[in-house]
Short mmCIF file of C-alpha atoms and ligand atoms in Angstrom, two decimals:
data_model
loop_
_atom_site.label_atom_id
_atom_site.label_comp_id
_atom_site.label_asym_id
_atom_site.label_seq_id
_atom_site.Cartn_x
_atom_site.Cartn_y
_atom_site.Cartn_z
CA MET Z 1 12.38 2.51 -26.35
CA LYS Z 2 10.67 -0.89 -26.63
CA LEU Z 3 9.94 -2.00 -23.07
CA SER Z 4 8.21 -4.99 -21.54
CA VAL Z 5 6.56 -5.27 -18.15
CA ILE Z 6 5.78 -8.71 -16.78
CA GLY Z 7 2.94 -8.77 -14.26
CA ALA Z 8 -0.07 -6.44 -14.26
CA GLY Z 9 -0.63 -5.92 -10.53
CA TYR Z 10 -0.55 -2.49 -8.89
CA VAL Z 11 3.16 -2.05 -9.56
CA GLY Z 12 3.31 -3.57 -13.06
CA LEU Z 13 0.24 -1.82 -14.37
CA THR Z 14 1.36 1.57 -13.04
CA THR Z 15 4.87 1.01 -14.40
CA ALA Z 16 3.62 -0.02 -17.84
CA ALA Z 17 1.09 2.82 -18.12
CA CYS Z 18 3.49 5.53 -16.91
CA LEU Z 19 6.42 4.38 -19.05
CA ALA Z 20 4.08 4.51 -22.06
CA GLN Z 21 2.86 7.94 -20.94
CA VAL Z 22 6.41 9.33 -21.01
CA GLY Z 23 6.89 8.08 -24.58
CA HIS Z 24 8.03 4.44 -24.57
CA ASP Z 25 6.43 1.56 -26.51
CA VAL Z 26 5.32 -0.84 -23.85
CA PHE Z 27 4.06 -4.42 -23.84
CA CYS Z 28 2.60 -5.60 -20.54
CA SER Z 29 1.89 -9.26 -19.82
CA GLU Z 30 -0.35 -10.94 -17.26
CA SER Z 31 -0.51 -14.68 -16.58
CA ASP Z 32 -3.99 -14.65 -14.98
CA VAL Z 33 -6.18 -15.16 -18.08
CA GLU Z 34 -9.25 -13.52 -16.57
CA LYS Z 35 -7.29 -10.39 -15.64
CA LEU Z 36 -5.60 -10.33 -19.03
CA SER Z 37 -8.80 -10.50 -21.03
CA LYS Z 38 -10.29 -7.75 -18.86
CA LEU Z 39 -7.31 -5.52 -19.64
CA GLN Z 40 -7.41 -6.38 -23.35
CA ASP Z 41 -11.12 -5.45 -23.38
CA GLY Z 42 -10.37 -2.05 -21.82
CA GLY Z 43 -11.43 -3.04 -18.28
CA MET Z 44 -9.51 -2.62 -15.02
CA PRO Z 45 -8.66 -5.49 -12.64
CA LEU Z 46 -8.07 -3.06 -9.75
CA PHE Z 47 -8.90 0.42 -8.52
CA GLU Z 48 -6.09 2.95 -8.51
CA PRO Z 49 -6.79 6.68 -8.94
CA HIS Z 50 -5.93 8.05 -12.45
CA LEU Z 51 -4.59 4.72 -13.72
CA GLU Z 52 -7.58 3.85 -15.88
CA ASP Z 53 -7.46 7.21 -17.68
CA VAL Z 54 -3.71 6.96 -18.27
CA ILE Z 55 -4.12 3.44 -19.68
CA LYS Z 56 -6.96 4.57 -21.97
CA GLY Z 57 -4.84 7.44 -23.29
CA VAL Z 58 -1.69 5.44 -24.02
CA ARG Z 59 -3.62 2.55 -25.58
CA LYS Z 60 -5.36 4.99 -27.89
CA ALA Z 61 -1.96 6.39 -28.81
CA GLY Z 62 -0.82 2.82 -29.56
CA ARG Z 63 1.96 2.82 -26.95
CA LEU Z 64 0.62 0.13 -24.60
CA ARG Z 65 -0.53 -3.40 -25.40
CA PHE Z 66 -1.40 -6.39 -23.23
CA GLY Z 67 -0.67 -10.06 -23.91
CA SER Z 68 1.20 -13.15 -22.80
CA THR Z 69 4.54 -13.51 -21.02
CA GLU Z 70 6.06 -15.03 -24.17
CA GLU Z 71 5.01 -12.04 -26.28
CA ALA Z 72 6.41 -9.64 -23.67
CA ILE Z 73 9.72 -11.45 -23.60
CA ALA Z 74 9.97 -11.25 -27.38
CA TRP Z 75 9.10 -7.52 -27.44
CA GLY Z 76 11.21 -5.44 -25.07
CA ASP Z 77 14.88 -4.46 -25.19
CA ALA Z 78 14.45 -4.05 -21.46
CA ILE Z 79 12.14 -6.25 -19.40
CA PHE Z 80 10.73 -5.13 -16.04
CA ILE Z 81 9.82 -8.01 -13.75
CA CYS Z 82 6.83 -6.94 -11.66
CA VAL Z 83 5.46 -10.29 -10.45
CA GLY Z 84 4.36 -10.97 -6.87
CA THR Z 85 6.73 -11.99 -4.07
CA PRO Z 86 4.23 -13.08 -1.37
CA PRO Z 87 5.37 -14.22 2.07
CA LEU Z 88 6.04 -17.90 2.79
CA PRO Z 89 4.93 -19.28 6.17
CA ASN Z 90 8.47 -18.71 7.56
CA GLY Z 91 8.48 -15.03 6.48
CA ASP Z 92 10.80 -15.48 3.49
CA ALA Z 93 9.69 -13.92 0.21
CA ASP Z 94 8.37 -16.56 -2.20
CA LEU Z 95 10.49 -16.11 -5.33
CA CYS Z 96 8.75 -18.79 -7.37
CA ALA Z 97 7.19 -16.37 -9.83
CA ILE Z 98 10.49 -14.51 -10.35
CA GLU Z 99 12.29 -17.78 -10.98
CA GLY Z 100 9.63 -18.80 -13.51
CA VAL Z 101 10.03 -15.52 -15.39
CA ALA Z 102 13.84 -15.84 -15.40
CA ARG Z 103 13.52 -19.30 -16.90
CA ALA Z 104 11.06 -18.08 -19.53
CA ILE Z 105 13.34 -15.18 -20.51
CA ALA Z 106 16.35 -17.51 -20.71
CA LYS Z 107 14.49 -19.93 -22.96
CA GLY Z 108 12.48 -17.41 -25.02
CA ALA Z 109 14.78 -14.46 -25.65
CA SER Z 110 17.73 -14.10 -27.97
CA GLY Z 111 20.13 -11.21 -28.60
CA TYR Z 112 20.59 -8.69 -25.74
CA ARG Z 113 18.10 -7.97 -22.96
CA LEU Z 114 18.28 -5.82 -19.86
CA VAL Z 115 16.37 -7.71 -17.17
CA ILE Z 116 15.17 -5.35 -14.43
CA GLU Z 117 13.80 -6.54 -11.10
CA LYS Z 118 11.15 -4.13 -9.89
CA SER Z 119 9.32 -6.56 -7.59
CA THR Z 120 10.52 -6.26 -4.01
CA VAL Z 121 13.12 -8.97 -3.58
CA PRO Z 122 15.71 -10.00 -0.98
CA VAL Z 123 19.24 -8.74 -1.41
CA GLN Z 124 21.31 -10.93 -3.78
CA THR Z 125 18.28 -11.89 -5.89
CA GLY Z 126 20.01 -10.13 -8.80
CA ALA Z 127 22.92 -12.54 -8.48
CA GLN Z 128 20.52 -15.51 -8.54
CA LEU Z 129 18.77 -14.08 -11.58
CA ARG Z 130 22.08 -13.80 -13.44
CA LYS Z 131 22.91 -17.38 -12.57
CA HIS Z 132 19.53 -18.73 -13.73
CA LEU Z 133 19.53 -16.73 -16.94
CA SER Z 134 22.88 -18.23 -17.78
CA VAL Z 135 21.98 -21.80 -16.69
CA HIS Z 136 18.74 -21.96 -18.71
CA SER Z 137 19.73 -19.90 -21.74
CA THR Z 138 19.27 -21.90 -24.94
CA SER Z 139 19.34 -19.31 -27.72
CA GLY Z 140 22.54 -17.39 -27.05
CA LEU Z 141 20.89 -14.74 -24.85
CA ARG Z 142 23.15 -11.87 -23.80
CA TYR Z 143 21.88 -9.95 -20.80
CA ASP Z 144 22.43 -7.62 -17.90
CA VAL Z 145 20.46 -7.77 -14.69
CA ALA Z 146 19.59 -4.58 -12.80
CA SER Z 147 17.51 -3.65 -9.78
CA ASN Z 148 15.08 -0.74 -9.89
CA PRO Z 149 13.01 -0.77 -6.70
CA GLU Z 150 9.68 1.00 -6.70
CA PHE Z 151 8.54 3.44 -4.05
CA LEU Z 152 4.92 3.65 -5.18
CA ARG Z 153 2.18 4.02 -2.63
CA GLU Z 154 -1.15 2.47 -3.49
CA GLY Z 155 -3.69 5.23 -3.98
CA THR Z 156 -1.10 7.69 -5.32
CA SER Z 157 0.99 5.39 -7.48
CA VAL Z 158 0.58 7.28 -10.77
CA GLY Z 159 1.74 10.57 -9.24
CA ASP Z 160 4.51 8.77 -7.35
CA PHE Z 161 5.80 7.19 -10.57
CA LEU Z 162 5.70 10.36 -12.65
CA HIS Z 163 6.94 12.77 -9.96
CA PRO Z 164 9.21 10.69 -7.71
CA ASP Z 165 11.59 12.06 -5.05
CA ARG Z 166 14.18 9.58 -6.19
CA ILE Z 167 14.80 6.93 -8.81
CA VAL Z 168 17.11 4.22 -7.53
CA ILE Z 169 18.85 1.87 -9.90
CA GLY Z 170 21.29 -0.90 -9.05
CA ALA Z 171 23.39 -1.87 -12.04
CA ASP Z 172 26.66 -3.68 -12.25
CA SER Z 173 27.53 -2.71 -15.82
CA PRO Z 174 27.80 0.73 -17.50
CA ARG Z 175 25.54 -0.50 -20.31
CA ALA Z 176 22.72 -1.42 -17.90
CA ALA Z 177 23.05 1.91 -16.06
CA ALA Z 178 22.97 3.84 -19.35
CA ILE Z 179 19.81 2.07 -20.56
CA LEU Z 180 18.01 2.75 -17.28
CA ARG Z 181 19.09 6.39 -17.39
CA GLU Z 182 17.65 6.65 -20.92
CA ILE Z 183 14.37 4.99 -19.88
CA TYR Z 184 13.90 7.45 -17.02
CA GLU Z 185 15.24 10.55 -18.81
CA PRO Z 186 11.76 12.10 -19.42
CA ILE Z 187 10.94 11.63 -15.73
CA ILE Z 188 14.30 12.90 -14.51
CA LYS Z 189 13.83 16.00 -16.67
CA GLN Z 190 10.04 16.11 -15.99
CA SER Z 191 9.70 16.71 -19.74
CA PHE Z 192 6.53 14.66 -20.43
CA THR Z 193 2.91 15.76 -20.57
CA CYS Z 194 1.45 15.07 -17.15
CA PRO Z 195 -1.89 13.24 -17.48
CA ILE Z 196 -3.10 14.06 -13.97
CA HIS Z 197 -2.24 17.70 -13.36
CA SER Z 198 -3.43 20.32 -15.83
CA ASP Z 199 -0.84 22.80 -14.62
CA CYS Z 200 1.65 20.34 -13.30
CA PRO Z 201 3.23 21.51 -10.05
CA LYS Z 202 6.99 21.66 -10.49
CA ARG Z 203 8.19 19.37 -7.76
CA GLY Z 204 11.90 19.63 -8.38
CA ASP Z 205 13.75 17.16 -10.52
CA PRO Z 206 13.98 13.70 -8.97
CA ILE Z 207 17.34 12.46 -7.81
CA PHE Z 208 18.70 9.60 -9.92
CA LEU Z 209 20.75 7.40 -7.61
CA ALA Z 210 22.84 4.68 -9.23
CA THR Z 211 24.24 1.98 -6.97
CA ASP Z 212 25.30 -1.65 -7.24
CA THR Z 213 22.52 -4.25 -7.42
CA ASN Z 214 22.81 -5.47 -3.82
CA SER Z 215 22.61 -1.94 -2.41
CA ALA Z 216 19.54 -1.07 -4.51
CA GLU Z 217 17.79 -4.22 -3.30
CA LEU Z 218 18.61 -3.33 0.31
CA ILE Z 219 17.42 0.29 -0.10
CA LYS Z 220 13.92 -0.97 -0.78
CA HIS Z 221 13.62 -3.31 2.21
CA ALA Z 222 15.40 -0.87 4.53
CA SER Z 223 13.09 2.00 3.50
CA ASN Z 224 9.87 0.07 4.07
CA SER Z 225 11.14 -1.36 7.36
CA PHE Z 226 12.16 2.07 8.58
CA LEU Z 227 8.73 3.52 7.81
CA ALA Z 228 7.07 0.56 9.54
CA MET Z 229 9.33 1.23 12.55
CA LYS Z 230 8.13 4.85 12.65
CA ILE Z 231 4.50 3.68 12.75
CA SER Z 232 5.10 1.14 15.51
CA PHE Z 233 7.05 3.75 17.46
CA ILE Z 234 4.18 6.25 17.44
CA ASN Z 235 1.71 3.46 18.24
CA MET Z 236 3.68 2.70 21.42
CA VAL Z 237 3.77 6.41 22.25
CA ALA Z 238 -0.03 6.39 21.78
CA ASN Z 239 -0.35 3.58 24.33
CA LEU Z 240 1.71 5.59 26.78
CA CYS Z 241 -0.37 8.73 26.13
CA GLU Z 242 -3.55 6.84 27.01
CA VAL Z 243 -2.13 5.85 30.39
CA VAL Z 244 -0.47 9.11 31.42
CA GLY Z 245 -3.14 11.49 30.10
CA ALA Z 246 -1.28 13.02 27.15
CA ASP Z 247 -2.51 13.63 23.60
CA VAL Z 248 -0.58 11.68 20.95
CA THR Z 249 -1.50 14.09 18.15
CA MET Z 250 0.26 16.89 20.01
CA VAL Z 251 3.22 14.67 20.85
CA ALA Z 252 3.54 13.64 17.18
CA GLU Z 253 3.28 17.26 16.06
CA GLY Z 254 6.00 18.29 18.48
CA MET Z 255 8.26 15.45 17.37
CA GLY Z 256 7.63 16.00 13.67
CA LEU Z 257 8.71 19.63 13.82
CA ASP Z 258 12.27 18.37 14.19
CA PRO Z 259 13.42 18.03 10.56
CA ARG Z 260 15.56 15.06 11.53
CA ILE Z 261 12.36 13.23 12.50
CA GLY Z 262 9.78 14.72 10.11
CA SER Z 263 6.03 14.62 10.54
CA SER Z 264 5.02 11.91 8.07
CA PHE Z 265 4.27 8.35 9.18
CA LEU Z 266 3.63 9.43 12.74
CA ASN Z 267 -0.12 8.78 12.64
CA PRO Z 268 -1.08 6.24 15.28
CA GLY Z 269 -3.86 3.77 14.63
CA ILE Z 270 -4.84 0.15 14.24
CA GLY Z 271 -1.50 -0.74 12.68
CA PHE Z 272 0.06 -0.93 9.25
CA GLY Z 273 -1.34 -3.34 6.68
CA GLY Z 274 -1.29 -3.85 2.94
CA PHE Z 275 0.76 -6.15 0.82
CA CYS Z 276 4.06 -4.36 1.43
CA PHE Z 277 4.94 -3.39 4.99
CA PRO Z 278 3.92 -6.59 6.84
CA LYS Z 279 5.65 -8.90 4.36
CA ASP Z 280 8.67 -6.66 3.80
CA VAL Z 281 9.38 -6.34 7.53
CA GLN Z 282 9.14 -10.12 7.86
CA ALA Z 283 11.36 -10.70 4.85
CA PHE Z 284 13.94 -8.19 6.08
CA ILE Z 285 14.11 -9.93 9.46
CA ARG Z 286 14.72 -13.25 7.63
CA ILE Z 287 17.35 -11.72 5.32
CA ALA Z 288 19.22 -10.39 8.37
CA GLU Z 289 18.88 -13.71 10.21
CA LYS Z 290 20.28 -15.65 7.27
CA SER Z 291 23.20 -13.23 7.12
CA GLY Z 292 23.93 -13.77 10.81
CA CYS Z 293 22.55 -10.38 11.94
CA ASP Z 294 19.96 -10.36 14.71
CA PHE Z 295 17.63 -7.51 13.69
CA SER Z 296 15.50 -7.89 16.80
CA LEU Z 297 14.51 -4.22 16.56
CA LEU Z 298 12.30 -5.19 13.62
CA LYS Z 299 10.87 -8.16 15.50
CA GLU Z 300 9.54 -5.65 18.04
CA VAL Z 301 8.13 -3.50 15.22
CA GLU Z 302 6.22 -6.52 13.98
CA LYS Z 303 5.09 -7.55 17.47
CA ILE Z 304 3.79 -4.06 18.27
CA ASN Z 305 1.91 -4.01 14.98
CA GLN Z 306 0.33 -7.40 15.62
CA GLY Z 307 -0.86 -6.15 19.00
CA ARG Z 308 -2.78 -3.23 17.50
CA VAL Z 309 -5.84 -5.26 16.48
CA GLU Z 310 -6.28 -6.85 19.90
CA ARG Z 311 -5.79 -3.53 21.66
CA PHE Z 312 -8.47 -1.92 19.51
CA VAL Z 313 -10.90 -4.82 20.07
CA GLU Z 314 -10.25 -4.44 23.79
CA GLN Z 315 -11.21 -0.77 23.52
CA VAL Z 316 -14.48 -1.73 21.80
CA ARG Z 317 -15.13 -4.36 24.46
CA ASN Z 318 -14.47 -1.84 27.24
CA GLU Z 319 -17.14 0.43 25.81
CA LEU Z 320 -19.78 -2.11 24.79
CA TRP Z 321 -19.15 -4.55 27.64
CA VAL Z 322 -20.73 -7.63 26.05
CA LEU Z 323 -20.18 -8.00 22.29
CA ARG Z 324 -22.54 -10.92 21.72
CA GLY Z 325 -25.60 -9.76 19.81
CA LYS Z 326 -24.36 -6.15 19.42
CA LYS Z 327 -24.72 -4.41 16.06
CA ILE Z 328 -21.51 -2.58 15.17
CA ALA Z 329 -20.82 -0.33 12.17
CA VAL Z 330 -17.47 -0.54 10.42
CA TRP Z 331 -16.48 2.41 8.23
CA GLY Z 332 -13.60 1.46 5.95
CA LEU Z 333 -12.24 -1.94 4.95
CA ALA Z 334 -9.26 -1.20 2.70
CA PHE Z 335 -5.83 -1.19 4.36
CA LYS Z 336 -5.71 2.55 3.71
CA PRO Z 337 -7.81 5.11 1.81
CA ASN Z 338 -7.94 5.54 -1.99
CA THR Z 339 -7.45 1.88 -2.73
CA ASP Z 340 -9.67 -1.20 -2.94
CA ASP Z 341 -6.88 -3.38 -1.56
CA VAL Z 342 -7.83 -5.41 1.52
CA ARG Z 343 -4.72 -7.60 1.71
CA PHE Z 344 -3.49 -7.70 5.33
CA ALA Z 345 -5.99 -4.94 6.11
CA PRO Z 346 -6.31 -4.49 9.90
CA ALA Z 347 -10.03 -3.74 9.40
CA LEU Z 348 -10.67 -7.34 8.31
CA SER Z 349 -8.81 -8.77 11.30
CA ILE Z 350 -10.82 -6.54 13.64
CA ILE Z 351 -14.11 -7.64 12.03
CA ARG Z 352 -13.17 -11.32 12.40
CA ARG Z 353 -12.31 -10.81 16.09
CA LEU Z 354 -15.60 -9.01 16.77
CA GLN Z 355 -17.59 -11.67 14.90
CA ALA Z 356 -15.86 -14.38 16.90
CA GLU Z 357 -17.35 -12.78 20.01
CA GLY Z 358 -20.83 -12.72 18.51
CA ALA Z 359 -21.09 -9.15 17.20
CA HIS Z 360 -23.04 -8.42 14.02
CA ILE Z 361 -21.14 -6.17 11.58
CA GLN Z 362 -22.63 -3.61 9.17
CA ALA Z 363 -19.83 -2.39 6.93
CA TYR Z 364 -19.26 0.24 4.28
CA ASP Z 365 -16.22 1.16 2.19
CA PRO Z 366 -16.30 3.37 -0.91
CA GLU Z 367 -14.16 1.00 -3.03
CA ALA Z 368 -13.14 -2.15 -1.18
CA MET Z 369 -16.45 -3.97 -0.59
CA GLU Z 370 -16.21 -6.30 -3.60
CA LYS Z 371 -12.80 -7.54 -2.49
CA ALA Z 372 -13.81 -7.68 1.19
CA LYS Z 373 -16.90 -9.79 0.36
CA LYS Z 374 -14.64 -12.55 -0.95
CA GLU Z 375 -12.71 -12.58 2.35
CA ILE Z 376 -15.58 -12.15 4.82
CA PRO Z 377 -18.97 -12.83 3.25
CA ASP Z 378 -20.91 -12.96 6.53
CA VAL Z 379 -21.07 -9.19 7.00
CA THR Z 380 -23.96 -6.88 6.09
CA TYR Z 381 -22.48 -4.69 3.37
CA CYS Z 382 -24.19 -1.29 3.10
CA GLN Z 383 -24.74 1.44 0.48
CA ASP Z 384 -23.19 4.23 2.50
CA ALA Z 385 -21.89 5.33 5.90
CA TYR Z 386 -25.40 6.19 7.15
CA GLU Z 387 -26.93 2.82 6.29
CA ALA Z 388 -23.98 1.09 7.99
CA ALA Z 389 -24.51 3.10 11.17
CA THR Z 390 -28.26 2.54 11.38
CA GLY Z 391 -29.32 0.86 14.62
CA THR Z 392 -25.74 0.26 15.81
CA ASP Z 393 -24.21 0.51 19.27
CA ALA Z 394 -20.92 1.87 17.96
CA VAL Z 395 -19.40 3.19 14.75
CA LEU Z 396 -15.78 2.11 14.23
CA LEU Z 397 -13.74 4.15 11.77
CA LEU Z 398 -11.08 1.78 10.43
CA THR Z 399 -9.95 3.42 7.16
CA GLU Z 400 -9.64 7.18 6.91
CA TRP Z 401 -11.51 7.86 3.65
CA GLU Z 402 -12.15 11.57 3.10
CA GLU Z 403 -15.93 11.06 2.87
CA PHE Z 404 -16.10 9.97 6.52
CA ARG Z 405 -14.82 13.39 7.56
CA LYS Z 406 -17.74 14.98 5.74
CA VAL Z 407 -20.51 12.98 7.41
CA ASP Z 408 -23.60 14.91 8.54
CA TRP Z 409 -23.26 14.15 12.25
CA SER Z 410 -26.67 15.53 13.19
CA ARG Z 411 -28.30 13.18 10.67
CA LEU Z 412 -26.18 10.30 11.89
CA ALA Z 413 -27.24 10.96 15.48
CA THR Z 414 -30.85 10.19 14.52
CA LEU Z 415 -29.90 6.80 13.02
CA VAL Z 416 -27.69 5.12 15.61
CA GLU Z 417 -28.83 3.13 18.63
CA ARG Z 418 -26.04 4.61 20.75
CA PRO Z 419 -23.98 7.71 19.80
CA LEU Z 420 -20.46 6.30 20.07
CA ILE Z 421 -17.62 6.74 17.57
CA ILE Z 422 -14.38 4.81 17.98
CA ASP Z 423 -11.88 6.33 15.57
CA GLY Z 424 -9.11 3.84 14.82
CA ARG Z 425 -7.22 6.35 12.68
CA ASN Z 426 -7.66 9.63 14.58
CA ALA Z 427 -9.13 10.90 11.34
CA LEU Z 428 -12.27 12.71 12.46
CA LEU Z 429 -12.66 16.19 13.88
CA ARG Z 430 -13.50 15.57 17.53
CA GLU Z 431 -15.33 18.90 17.79
CA ASP Z 432 -17.80 17.97 15.00
CA VAL Z 433 -18.47 14.58 16.50
CA VAL Z 434 -19.01 15.55 20.13
CA SER Z 435 -20.96 18.71 19.39
CA ASN Z 436 -23.59 16.46 17.81
CA GLY Z 437 -23.98 14.42 20.95
CA PHE Z 438 -21.57 11.56 20.20
CA HIS Z 439 -19.01 10.15 22.58
CA TYR Z 440 -15.70 10.16 20.68
CA ILE Z 441 -12.87 7.73 21.39
CA GLY Z 442 -9.66 8.08 19.42
CA ILE Z 443 -6.23 6.49 19.66
CA GLY Z 444 -3.66 7.78 22.14
CA GLY Z 445 -5.64 9.91 24.58
CA VAL Z 446 -7.72 11.97 22.15
CA SER Z 447 -11.15 10.98 23.45
CA ALA Z 448 -13.96 13.43 24.31
CA THR Z 449 -17.56 13.36 25.51
CA PRO Z 450 -20.47 15.58 24.45
CA LYS Z 451 -20.09 17.44 27.78
CA GLU Z 452 -16.64 18.56 26.63
CA ALA Z 453 -17.95 19.91 23.32
CA SER Z 454 -18.08 23.57 24.31
CA ALA Z 455 -14.51 23.43 25.66
CA LEU Z 456 -13.30 21.88 22.40
CA ILE Z 457 -15.02 24.37 20.12
CA GLY Z 458 -14.07 27.25 22.40
CA THR Z 459 -17.55 28.56 23.33
C1 UGA V 501 4.40 1.36 0.97
C2 UGA V 501 5.47 2.44 0.88
O1 UGA V 501 4.98 3.68 1.42
C3 UGA V 501 5.90 2.66 -0.58
O2 UGA V 501 6.98 3.60 -0.63
C4 UGA V 501 6.35 1.31 -1.16
O3 UGA V 501 6.72 1.45 -2.52
C5 UGA V 501 5.21 0.30 -1.06
O4 UGA V 501 4.85 0.16 0.33
C6 UGA V 501 5.69 -1.02 -1.62
O5 UGA V 501 6.58 -1.63 -1.04
O6 UGA V 501 5.28 -1.38 -2.73
P1 UGA V 501 1.73 1.28 0.64
O7 UGA V 501 1.81 -0.10 1.17
O8 UGA V 501 0.93 1.56 -0.58
O9 UGA V 501 3.22 1.83 0.30
O10 UGA V 501 1.12 2.17 1.78
P2 UGA V 501 1.56 3.27 2.85
O11 UGA V 501 0.93 4.56 2.51
O12 UGA V 501 3.02 3.29 3.05
O13 UGA V 501 0.84 2.70 4.16
C7 UGA V 501 1.14 1.42 4.69
C8 UGA V 501 0.35 1.14 5.95
O14 UGA V 501 0.80 1.96 7.02
C9 UGA V 501 -1.15 1.43 5.83
O15 UGA V 501 -1.86 0.39 6.46
C10 UGA V 501 -1.33 2.75 6.56
O16 UGA V 501 -2.63 2.90 7.10
C11 UGA V 501 -0.30 2.58 7.67
N1 UGA V 501 0.18 3.89 8.21
C12 UGA V 501 0.86 4.76 7.42
C13 UGA V 501 -0.06 4.19 9.55
O17 UGA V 501 -0.67 3.40 10.30
N2 UGA V 501 0.41 5.37 10.05
C14 UGA V 501 1.09 6.27 9.29
O18 UGA V 501 1.50 7.34 9.82
C15 UGA V 501 1.32 5.96 7.95
#
């Protein structure tokens, strides 16, 4: 099918590449001219595992092209809107870009189009889209509007798109539902050639859930808010563990064994970040407020999350006493591993707080340093984890990249000024760290000193 994707961010680019991979003819547009020319020249505007290879493959096969919004609107029988919906100062989602695209479709398209909102939008945005398409239509456009929320995680978005647990569509006409079913048929049947797994693990066919537009829109916000609530919940349990002398990793394990709770998203740490959870929780609170529902539960989720940075800084202060003039290593800047995305990354907030108190930061991240430099230039950016730790009074692990787990601790011990690791993600093996003479401080009562090494490794 001829499909268009408007917006080449994480979601749009993954959507365009994967839809082309499963056999569709896709045109993807981007309004940022610099980004667009990079994509047209075969470059990548962002880091996302596997995406570059998939794009190369489908472009070579002639199934993916990049260009302007106008060209995209003219191309596709179905148009996916994947533009940004950033937060406004009052927490509402800014729907400016969506409105602009609706206007452009209304003015530029003729015949029939299925307009699909994939960007995360407040409930009833579909109704607004319908209204604006009809108000601005000048060339006899016939259309349906549908919602198709994405559940892609940055870092694993290609796999998430091609092997989803569920595909949710919200359509208010049989025609729209049928088109979406046809678009996703190769994924529902898992009948495409998988570009990332040589012997693709059969993950079970995804569930195709068709609802009305309003319900589909709500599913997205409710899912993200629920996951954020799980994280804030375990972060509060971690605080309690620290006071009463319990170990949050054991508490989380015990809780997660109950299938009604499940073990995922129970990792405590410095709080959730990224461009989705913080803004989606805020937007969901506002949506509820405007509908007369006081969702104060989510206000607490947000408040707990905002408190994570200060609590972590307090932990650093407790250990180092005076921060002024101290050299501190920061391992990890991205809001989570396997991405270069630093938007709303707790690591950046922590660095700013430490700098405000006079600390000097030496930072390293495998992918996110270019983006971080634009946000906080006054940091010493280093080649690797060892260089970042050299001469420092503490190493703070703020993003749980796999390579930090593989550090040669005995080598590291010779480089630091003081052997102290503060693990903001409970990602490191305590035994490895303390048996090499480091004092280890984790989140939620999982700290250990070198003296406890033999007890931990059972000798
Ligand atoms: C999230 C959702 O997981 C996706 O389903 C959704 O499609 C996406 O938002 C979106 O709305 O577009 P993402 O933001 O890529 O995906 O990242 P997550 O893996 O969900 O992590 C979000 C944040 O929570 C990160 O800062 C992570 O470090 C933190 N987190 C996650 C924890 O602190 N603890 C956990 O146990 C899990």
